[in-house]
């Protein structure tokens, strides 16, 4: 028995030492912050990853409709505490996801200038996108919280002594406008070379919003804000965008990147399947789709892809007149044989039917 036990323990010791030696092998490749920022392709790859992070930031109702009156509980229910105005210290929203994106944007702004590009316009365009994205993030912080920390460098250490403090909302607005001015000076062209990327017209739209917010909400008292906002919009109109004839075409995937679109988030089947509109789209397994006589007209999901936590509110539906051509595009009501309204479903983002289900 003792001999067997000795042999067993000896074998175990050998196996553990073997594992330890394998764990101590130097990695074949080691990508770290110190050796990553070497070439223009490094910057371009990092920017692509930052857009993915940016998508997860803005593809939600958290920072917008969730706290407004355009939505109400859907047929499944389960709305957030923000929607019911029951926020407290334990259940409030934090700004982690925003500052995560800000960190990555600041990495681009910090490291790109020292890297050589064969095309200076390509370098300037990347920096312009980063500055615009940072302005957007701070505009979002300003609209949600007012006073907010202003962090203009990436967080590369765990030194808690450098924890930033909140700055007055006027300072946050000044940072937004400063970043936008920097971005606008860097964009090499006034057109939109790629609608899946931030362009000069995108920055101008954000600047117009910021200036209007500065005057109407922050009470700047400077009417020049409004004059400059109009000038931004006038310039955008010259970049080739125009209204489409059919309102529904704006959101139709067969008219992807149409003439009304200035900037679009990239969403394709199999690559990203959690579009925010699914939160107010009916599901055949969770809602009342099966009882609707107009079932075939509703962009419902067969499974759990969609979850109707929310629905367009009575207030937002009442804001449309019967003659408004946008009304049937924005929402659709499911009705039973007696004409009773069972639910209201969003109708803009109708998705695309595939073999097993509809994807959005």
mmCIF file of N, CA, C and O in Angstrom, residues 79-139:
data_model
loop_
_atom_site.group_PDB
_atom_site.id
_atom_site.type_symbol
_atom_site.label_atom_id
_atom_site.label_comp_id
_atom_site.label_asym_id
_atom_site.label_seq_id
_atom_site.Cartn_x
_atom_site.Cartn_y
_atom_site.Cartn_z
ATOM 1 N N UNK A 79 -39.442 46.370 -17.818
ATOM 2 C CA UNK A 79 -38.678 47.569 -18.132
ATOM 3 C C UNK A 79 -37.673 47.862 -17.019
ATOM 4 O O UNK A 79 -37.767 47.323 -15.919
ATOM 5 N N UNK A 80 -36.735 48.719 -17.307
ATOM 6 C CA UNK A 80 -35.654 49.010 -16.361
ATOM 7 C C UNK A 80 -36.115 49.935 -15.241
ATOM 8 O O UNK A 80 -37.162 50.585 -15.325
ATOM 9 N N UNK A 81 -35.292 50.018 -14.206
ATOM 10 C CA UNK A 81 -35.572 50.943 -13.112
ATOM 11 C C UNK A 81 -35.499 52.387 -13.595
ATOM 12 O O UNK A 81 -36.176 53.263 -13.076
ATOM 13 N N UNK A 82 -34.649 52.640 -14.577
ATOM 14 C CA UNK A 82 -34.559 53.999 -15.114
ATOM 15 C C UNK A 82 -35.890 54.416 -15.724
ATOM 16 O O UNK A 82 -36.346 55.544 -15.548
ATOM 17 N N UNK A 83 -36.527 53.477 -16.429
ATOM 18 C CA UNK A 83 -37.792 53.794 -17.079
ATOM 19 C C UNK A 83 -38.887 54.098 -16.048
ATOM 20 O O UNK A 83 -39.747 54.948 -16.277
ATOM 21 N N UNK A 84 -38.852 53.422 -14.933
ATOM 22 C CA UNK A 84 -39.866 53.645 -13.899
ATOM 23 C C UNK A 84 -39.443 54.736 -12.914
ATOM 24 O O UNK A 84 -40.125 54.968 -11.915
ATOM 25 N N UNK A 85 -38.307 55.397 -13.204
ATOM 26 C CA UNK A 85 -37.806 56.493 -12.367
ATOM 27 C C UNK A 85 -37.592 56.047 -10.917
ATOM 28 O O UNK A 85 -37.933 56.749 -9.969
ATOM 29 N N UNK A 86 -37.025 54.854 -10.737
ATOM 30 C CA UNK A 86 -36.756 54.325 -9.395
ATOM 31 C C UNK A 86 -35.258 54.081 -9.221
ATOM 32 O O UNK A 86 -34.822 53.044 -8.753
ATOM 33 N N UNK A 87 -34.455 55.069 -9.595
ATOM 34 C CA UNK A 87 -33.010 54.933 -9.452
ATOM 35 C C UNK A 87 -32.581 55.232 -8.024
ATOM 36 O O UNK A 87 -33.128 56.121 -7.369
ATOM 37 N N UNK A 88 -31.593 54.495 -7.532
ATOM 38 C CA UNK A 88 -31.005 54.768 -6.231
ATOM 39 C C UNK A 88 -29.523 54.394 -6.292
ATOM 40 O O UNK A 88 -29.006 54.049 -7.361
ATOM 41 N N UNK A 89 -28.845 54.465 -5.171
ATOM 42 C CA UNK A 89 -27.407 54.209 -5.167
ATOM 43 C C UNK A 89 -27.047 52.804 -5.638
ATOM 44 O O UNK A 89 -25.988 52.580 -6.214
ATOM 45 N N UNK A 90 -27.928 51.845 -5.382
ATOM 46 C CA UNK A 90 -27.649 50.457 -5.765
ATOM 47 C C UNK A 90 -28.081 50.143 -7.187
ATOM 48 O O UNK A 90 -27.567 49.219 -7.813
ATOM 49 N N UNK A 91 -29.016 50.887 -7.726
ATOM 50 C CA UNK A 91 -29.593 50.541 -9.026
ATOM 51 C C UNK A 91 -29.465 51.649 -10.062
ATOM 52 O O UNK A 91 -30.149 51.632 -11.076
ATOM 53 N N UNK A 92 -28.616 52.626 -9.803
ATOM 54 C CA UNK A 92 -28.414 53.684 -10.783
ATOM 55 C C UNK A 92 -27.464 53.254 -11.882
ATOM 56 O O UNK A 92 -26.733 52.265 -11.760
ATOM 57 N N UNK A 93 -27.458 53.991 -12.973
ATOM 58 C CA UNK A 93 -26.529 53.715 -14.063
ATOM 59 C C UNK A 93 -25.174 54.331 -13.744
ATOM 60 O O UNK A 93 -25.086 55.405 -13.152
ATOM 61 N N UNK A 94 -24.101 53.648 -14.142
ATOM 62 C CA UNK A 94 -22.784 54.250 -14.028
ATOM 63 C C UNK A 94 -22.311 54.634 -15.428
ATOM 64 O O UNK A 94 -22.989 54.376 -16.410
ATOM 65 N N UNK A 95 -21.149 55.233 -15.483
ATOM 66 C CA UNK A 95 -20.633 55.669 -16.794
ATOM 67 C C UNK A 95 -19.442 54.835 -17.241
ATOM 68 O O UNK A 95 -18.632 55.277 -18.046
ATOM 69 N N UNK A 96 -19.349 53.605 -16.713
ATOM 70 C CA UNK A 96 -18.220 52.738 -17.050
ATOM 71 C C UNK A 96 -18.116 52.490 -18.550
ATOM 72 O O UNK A 96 -17.024 52.585 -19.135
ATOM 73 N N UNK A 97 -19.230 52.172 -19.189
ATOM 74 C CA UNK A 97 -19.187 51.833 -20.611
ATOM 75 C C UNK A 97 -18.755 53.039 -21.438
ATOM 76 O O UNK A 97 -18.079 52.901 -22.464
ATOM 77 N N UNK A 98 -19.109 54.238 -20.991
ATOM 78 C CA UNK A 98 -18.710 55.442 -21.718
ATOM 79 C C UNK A 98 -17.215 55.686 -21.554
ATOM 80 O O UNK A 98 -16.502 55.962 -22.525
ATOM 81 N N UNK A 99 -16.717 55.562 -20.313
ATOM 82 C CA UNK A 99 -15.296 55.799 -20.098
ATOM 83 C C UNK A 99 -14.429 54.677 -20.663
ATOM 84 O O UNK A 99 -13.241 54.893 -20.936
ATOM 85 N N UNK A 100 -14.993 53.502 -20.851
ATOM 86 C CA UNK A 100 -14.258 52.452 -21.559
ATOM 87 C C UNK A 100 -13.996 52.882 -22.994
ATOM 88 O O UNK A 100 -12.878 52.757 -23.512
ATOM 89 N N UNK A 101 -15.026 53.413 -23.638
ATOM 90 C CA UNK A 101 -14.849 53.906 -25.000
ATOM 91 C C UNK A 101 -13.900 55.098 -25.031
ATOM 92 O O UNK A 101 -13.053 55.219 -25.921
ATOM 93 N N UNK A 102 -14.017 55.982 -24.045
ATOM 94 C CA UNK A 102 -13.125 57.136 -23.977
ATOM 95 C C UNK A 102 -11.664 56.702 -23.834
ATOM 96 O O UNK A 102 -10.761 57.318 -24.422
ATOM 97 N N UNK A 103 -11.426 55.651 -23.066
ATOM 98 C CA UNK A 103 -10.057 55.146 -22.923
ATOM 99 C C UNK A 103 -9.482 54.768 -24.283
ATOM 100 O O UNK A 103 -8.349 55.143 -24.627
ATOM 101 N N UNK A 104 -10.250 54.022 -25.066
ATOM 102 C CA UNK A 104 -9.753 53.566 -26.368
ATOM 103 C C UNK A 104 -9.563 54.738 -27.325
ATOM 104 O O UNK A 104 -8.597 54.767 -28.102
ATOM 105 N N UNK A 105 -10.481 55.692 -27.294
ATOM 106 C CA UNK A 105 -10.338 56.879 -28.133
ATOM 107 C C UNK A 105 -9.084 57.658 -27.731
ATOM 108 O O UNK A 105 -8.315 58.113 -28.591
ATOM 109 N N UNK A 106 -8.864 57.797 -26.433
ATOM 110 C CA UNK A 106 -7.681 58.509 -25.961
ATOM 111 C C UNK A 106 -6.386 57.784 -26.340
ATOM 112 O O UNK A 106 -5.347 58.421 -26.557
ATOM 113 N N UNK A 107 -6.440 56.463 -26.421
ATOM 114 C CA UNK A 107 -5.271 55.706 -26.874
ATOM 115 C C UNK A 107 -4.919 56.091 -28.313
ATOM 116 O O UNK A 107 -3.739 56.253 -28.658
ATOM 117 N N UNK A 108 -5.927 56.229 -29.153
ATOM 118 C CA UNK A 108 -5.694 56.619 -30.551
ATOM 119 C C UNK A 108 -5.135 58.029 -30.621
ATOM 120 O O UNK A 108 -4.161 58.302 -31.339
ATOM 121 N N UNK A 109 -5.738 58.945 -29.867
ATOM 122 C CA UNK A 109 -5.303 60.341 -29.893
ATOM 123 C C UNK A 109 -3.878 60.475 -29.371
ATOM 124 O O UNK A 109 -3.082 61.277 -29.878
ATOM 125 N N UNK A 110 -3.509 59.676 -28.379
ATOM 126 C CA UNK A 110 -2.170 59.749 -27.797
ATOM 127 C C UNK A 110 -1.103 59.153 -28.720
ATOM 128 O O UNK A 110 -0.016 59.740 -28.900
ATOM 129 N N UNK A 111 -1.381 57.986 -29.304
ATOM 130 C CA UNK A 111 -0.340 57.227 -29.991
ATOM 131 C C UNK A 111 -0.224 57.487 -31.482
ATOM 132 O O UNK A 111 0.844 57.265 -32.061
ATOM 133 N N UNK A 112 -1.294 57.940 -32.124
ATOM 134 C CA UNK A 112 -1.275 58.093 -33.579
ATOM 135 C C UNK A 112 -0.303 59.160 -34.076
ATOM 136 O O UNK A 112 0.386 58.932 -35.092
ATOM 137 N N UNK A 113 -0.201 60.339 -33.443
ATOM 138 C CA UNK A 113 0.669 61.384 -33.999
ATOM 139 C C UNK A 113 2.109 60.953 -34.239
ATOM 140 O O UNK A 113 2.763 61.427 -35.191
ATOM 141 N N UNK A 114 2.655 60.058 -33.426
ATOM 142 C CA UNK A 114 4.059 59.658 -33.551
ATOM 143 C C UNK A 114 4.284 58.571 -34.598
ATOM 144 O O UNK A 114 5.433 58.218 -34.894
ATOM 145 N N UNK A 115 3.227 58.050 -35.192
ATOM 146 C CA UNK A 115 3.338 56.944 -36.140
ATOM 147 C C UNK A 115 3.344 57.480 -37.571
ATOM 148 O O UNK A 115 2.569 58.368 -37.925
ATOM 149 N N UNK A 116 4.230 56.930 -38.376
ATOM 150 C CA UNK A 116 4.374 57.370 -39.763
ATOM 151 C C UNK A 116 3.315 56.722 -40.653
ATOM 152 O O UNK A 116 3.068 55.515 -40.577
ATOM 153 N N UNK A 117 2.669 57.541 -41.481
ATOM 154 C CA UNK A 117 1.690 57.079 -42.470
ATOM 155 C C UNK A 117 2.188 57.452 -43.857
ATOM 156 O O UNK A 117 2.761 58.534 -44.047
ATOM 157 N N UNK A 118 1.949 56.588 -44.814
ATOM 158 C CA UNK A 118 2.310 56.925 -46.198
ATOM 159 C C UNK A 118 1.366 57.988 -46.763
ATOM 160 O O UNK A 118 1.716 58.712 -47.689
ATOM 161 N N UNK A 119 0.169 58.065 -46.179
ATOM 162 C CA UNK A 119 -0.830 59.030 -46.613
ATOM 163 C C UNK A 119 -1.235 59.883 -45.409
ATOM 164 O O UNK A 119 -1.899 59.399 -44.496
ATOM 165 N N UNK A 120 -0.826 61.137 -45.401
ATOM 166 C CA UNK A 120 -1.135 62.019 -44.274
ATOM 167 C C UNK A 120 -2.630 62.233 -44.114
ATOM 168 O O UNK A 120 -3.136 62.367 -42.992
ATOM 169 N N UNK A 121 -3.373 62.219 -45.219
ATOM 170 C CA UNK A 121 -4.828 62.377 -45.138
ATOM 171 C C UNK A 121 -5.469 61.222 -44.374
ATOM 172 O O UNK A 121 -6.422 61.417 -43.619
ATOM 173 N N UNK A 122 -4.944 60.018 -44.580
ATOM 174 C CA UNK A 122 -5.467 58.854 -43.859
ATOM 175 C C UNK A 122 -5.232 59.008 -42.366
ATOM 176 O O UNK A 122 -6.103 58.675 -41.552
ATOM 177 N N UNK A 123 -4.081 59.519 -42.002
ATOM 178 C CA UNK A 123 -3.757 59.746 -40.592
ATOM 179 C C UNK A 123 -4.669 60.804 -39.988
ATOM 180 O O UNK A 123 -5.231 60.627 -38.901
ATOM 181 N N UNK A 124 -4.844 61.905 -40.709
ATOM 182 C CA UNK A 124 -5.706 62.979 -40.216
ATOM 183 C C UNK A 124 -7.149 62.521 -40.076
ATOM 184 O O UNK A 124 -7.847 62.904 -39.132
ATOM 185 N N UNK A 125 -7.594 61.677 -41.013
ATOM 186 C CA UNK A 125 -8.979 61.186 -40.963
ATOM 187 C C UNK A 125 -9.204 60.320 -39.716
ATOM 188 O O UNK A 125 -10.256 60.411 -39.078
ATOM 189 N N UNK A 126 -8.233 59.499 -39.371
ATOM 190 C CA UNK A 126 -8.350 58.666 -38.169
ATOM 191 C C UNK A 126 -8.416 59.536 -36.919
ATOM 192 O O UNK A 126 -9.262 59.326 -36.042
ATOM 193 N N UNK A 127 -7.541 60.506 -36.837
ATOM 194 C CA UNK A 127 -7.544 61.401 -35.676
ATOM 195 C C UNK A 127 -8.850 62.193 -35.598
ATOM 196 O O UNK A 127 -9.406 62.390 -34.510
ATOM 197 N N UNK A 128 -9.356 62.621 -36.739
ATOM 198 C CA UNK A 128 -10.613 63.373 -36.761
ATOM 199 C C UNK A 128 -11.762 62.524 -36.247
ATOM 200 O O UNK A 128 -12.626 63.007 -35.498
ATOM 201 N N UNK A 129 -11.783 61.257 -36.632
ATOM 202 C CA UNK A 129 -12.830 60.354 -36.137
ATOM 203 C C UNK A 129 -12.724 60.178 -34.631
ATOM 204 O O UNK A 129 -13.736 60.152 -33.919
ATOM 205 N N UNK A 130 -11.502 60.052 -34.140
ATOM 206 C CA UNK A 130 -11.298 59.856 -32.704
ATOM 207 C C UNK A 130 -11.756 61.085 -31.917
ATOM 208 O O UNK A 130 -12.434 60.958 -30.886
ATOM 209 N N UNK A 131 -11.401 62.266 -32.382
ATOM 210 C CA UNK A 131 -11.814 63.489 -31.687
ATOM 211 C C UNK A 131 -13.337 63.660 -31.716
ATOM 212 O O UNK A 131 -13.937 64.084 -30.727
ATOM 213 N N UNK A 132 -13.962 63.291 -32.835
ATOM 214 C CA UNK A 132 -15.422 63.389 -32.917
ATOM 215 C C UNK A 132 -16.082 62.392 -31.978
ATOM 216 O O UNK A 132 -17.062 62.704 -31.298
ATOM 217 N N UNK A 133 -15.535 61.182 -31.915
ATOM 218 C CA UNK A 133 -16.082 60.161 -31.031
ATOM 219 C C UNK A 133 -15.946 60.596 -29.573
ATOM 220 O O UNK A 133 -16.862 60.381 -28.765
ATOM 221 N N UNK A 134 -14.816 61.212 -29.240
ATOM 222 C CA UNK A 134 -14.637 61.686 -27.868
ATOM 223 C C UNK A 134 -15.636 62.796 -27.555
ATOM 224 O O UNK A 134 -16.201 62.848 -26.458
ATOM 225 N N UNK A 135 -15.875 63.685 -28.513
ATOM 226 C CA UNK A 135 -16.863 64.743 -28.317
ATOM 227 C C UNK A 135 -18.247 64.148 -28.107
ATOM 228 O O UNK A 135 -19.018 64.605 -27.258
ATOM 229 N N UNK A 136 -18.572 63.102 -28.873
ATOM 230 C CA UNK A 136 -19.867 62.427 -28.709
ATOM 231 C C UNK A 136 -20.012 61.846 -27.309
ATOM 232 O O UNK A 136 -21.049 61.992 -26.666
ATOM 233 N N UNK A 137 -18.954 61.181 -26.830
ATOM 234 C CA UNK A 137 -19.008 60.551 -25.509
ATOM 235 C C UNK A 137 -19.220 61.594 -24.420
ATOM 236 O O UNK A 137 -20.006 61.385 -23.482
ATOM 237 N N UNK A 138 -18.528 62.719 -24.526
ATOM 238 C CA UNK A 138 -18.707 63.762 -23.518
ATOM 239 C C UNK A 138 -20.052 64.464 -23.647
ATOM 240 O O UNK A 138 -20.621 64.907 -22.648
ATOM 241 N N UNK A 139 -20.563 64.534 -24.857
ATOM 242 C CA UNK A 139 -21.918 65.079 -25.029
ATOM 243 C C UNK A 139 -22.930 64.172 -24.344
ATOM 244 O O UNK A 139 -23.886 64.635 -23.703
#
